[in-house]
Amino acid sequence: MLTDNAFRDLTAHIAGQNTAMAGAVIAASAALACSLGEACVRLNASILGEAAIGSLAERLAAIRTQLLTLADEDGAAIIAFAALRAAGKTLVGQEQLCQAPIEIARRALEAAASLQAFRPSIQLAQDDLEMAIVLLAGAVRAATLLLDSNLRLWPEPPLLARFDPELAVLRAEAGRIHPPLDVPAAVGPDPAHVLADRERHVPPGAQQLVGDLQAGHVQDVLAVVGHQRGTI
């Protein structure tokens, strides 16, 4: 199993492949973020009581296990796709590779939403909880990017009919995850960037940079990802 490797060996294994194991990396990253969120929940048991955090911690542990399983499955998906294509079942293999990021995104979304709901109750490790939410939200975005890339690579009508609506739903649900722009600072607010209303004011140049990235650079990334996945 891919995730049976030590972490150092896992990263070396992924780096040494002749295909980009994007799905496995996204799932493993989400599992790490989920474990951080689970730790934050458990750290509050002494204050909130085991009964208050037990079911949430158990569910996060289950999601973490599911994400690791998805990482393993994606690690074997390329070989499986090659076998299916050789057997004349290319569409089946494409469907599996499109379904995988959906499953990853769903698990990461559930974990992020659960931690977001826990936010008002947390007393300890508040900043760490926000880090876990941010990481999970990033995993969701990466998973939707992977699905979008696959659909660009394989624009077959059956795939588009099945997975385009799924992609739209995931993007809508991802929009409901709202990590705060600013975590309360231990040494006081930064007057250069954060006002009393806690709204972050970004310099015009930075806003232009973000706009440029969203408008142009993402398309370059999609092209590179599509090219890499097209080599399988």
PDB file of N, CA and C in Angstrom, residues 10 16 37 61 67-68 80 96 103 118 186 198 202 211 224:
ATOM      1  N   LEU A  10       7.475   7.943   1.319  1.00  0.00           N
ATOM      2  CA  LEU A  10       6.284   8.257   0.520  1.00  0.00           C
ATOM      3  C   LEU A  10       6.553   9.427  -0.418  1.00  0.00           C
ATOM      4  N   GLY A  16       9.454  10.136  -7.609  1.00  0.00           N
ATOM      5  CA  GLY A  16      10.170   9.306  -8.568  1.00  0.00           C
ATOM      6  C   GLY A  16       9.308   8.642  -9.614  1.00  0.00           C
ATOM      7  N   GLY A  37      -6.953  18.525  12.574  1.00  0.00           N
ATOM      8  CA  GLY A  37      -8.240  18.934  13.116  1.00  0.00           C
ATOM      9  C   GLY A  37      -8.717  18.006  14.218  1.00  0.00           C
ATOM     10  N   ALA A  61     -11.663  10.723  12.622  1.00  0.00           N
ATOM     11  CA  ALA A  61     -10.757   9.573  12.491  1.00  0.00           C
ATOM     12  C   ALA A  61     -11.201   8.675  11.341  1.00  0.00           C
ATOM     13  N   LEU A  67      -9.701   8.740   3.617  1.00  0.00           N
ATOM     14  CA  LEU A  67      -8.813   9.504   2.734  1.00  0.00           C
ATOM     15  C   LEU A  67      -7.535   8.736   2.441  1.00  0.00           C
ATOM     16  N   LEU A  68      -7.002   8.050   3.438  1.00  0.00           N
ATOM     17  CA  LEU A  68      -5.806   7.239   3.209  1.00  0.00           C
ATOM     18  C   LEU A  68      -6.105   6.087   2.255  1.00  0.00           C
ATOM     19  N   ALA A  80      -4.399   0.389 -13.211  1.00  0.00           N
ATOM     20  CA  ALA A  80      -5.726  -0.152 -13.518  1.00  0.00           C
ATOM     21  C   ALA A  80      -6.279   0.446 -14.804  1.00  0.00           C
ATOM     22  N   GLN A  96     -13.525   5.989 -13.439  1.00  0.00           N
ATOM     23  CA  GLN A  96     -12.899   5.753 -12.138  1.00  0.00           C
ATOM     24  C   GLN A  96     -11.963   6.896 -11.764  1.00  0.00           C
ATOM     25  N   GLU A 103     -14.695  11.770  -4.587  1.00  0.00           N
ATOM     26  CA  GLU A 103     -14.720  11.132  -3.266  1.00  0.00           C
ATOM     27  C   GLU A 103     -13.766  11.837  -2.307  1.00  0.00           C
ATOM     28  N   PHE A 118     -17.486  23.303  14.729  1.00  0.00           N
ATOM     29  CA  PHE A 118     -16.905  23.191  16.071  1.00  0.00           C
ATOM     30  C   PHE A 118     -16.220  24.487  16.498  1.00  0.00           C
ATOM     31  N   ALA A 186      -1.738  36.936  18.935  1.00  0.00           N
ATOM     32  CA  ALA A 186      -1.337  36.880  20.335  1.00  0.00           C
ATOM     33  C   ALA A 186      -0.663  38.167  20.775  1.00  0.00           C
ATOM     34  N   ARG A 198     -11.859  44.261  11.146  1.00  0.00           N
ATOM     35  CA  ARG A 198     -11.204  42.998  10.851  1.00  0.00           C
ATOM     36  C   ARG A 198     -11.278  42.653   9.375  1.00  0.00           C
ATOM     37  N   VAL A 202      -6.065  44.795   0.947  1.00  0.00           N
ATOM     38  CA  VAL A 202      -4.920  44.374   0.148  1.00  0.00           C
ATOM     39  C   VAL A 202      -4.513  45.514  -0.761  1.00  0.00           C
ATOM     40  N   GLY A 211      -5.701  38.828  -9.411  1.00  0.00           N
ATOM     41  CA  GLY A 211      -6.549  38.755 -10.598  1.00  0.00           C
ATOM     42  C   GLY A 211      -5.832  38.125 -11.768  1.00  0.00           C
ATOM     43  N   VAL A 224      -0.606  22.272 -18.054  1.00  0.00           N
ATOM     44  CA  VAL A 224       0.500  21.404 -17.640  1.00  0.00           C
ATOM     45  C   VAL A 224      -0.032  20.115 -17.041  1.00  0.00           C
TER      46      VAL A 224
END
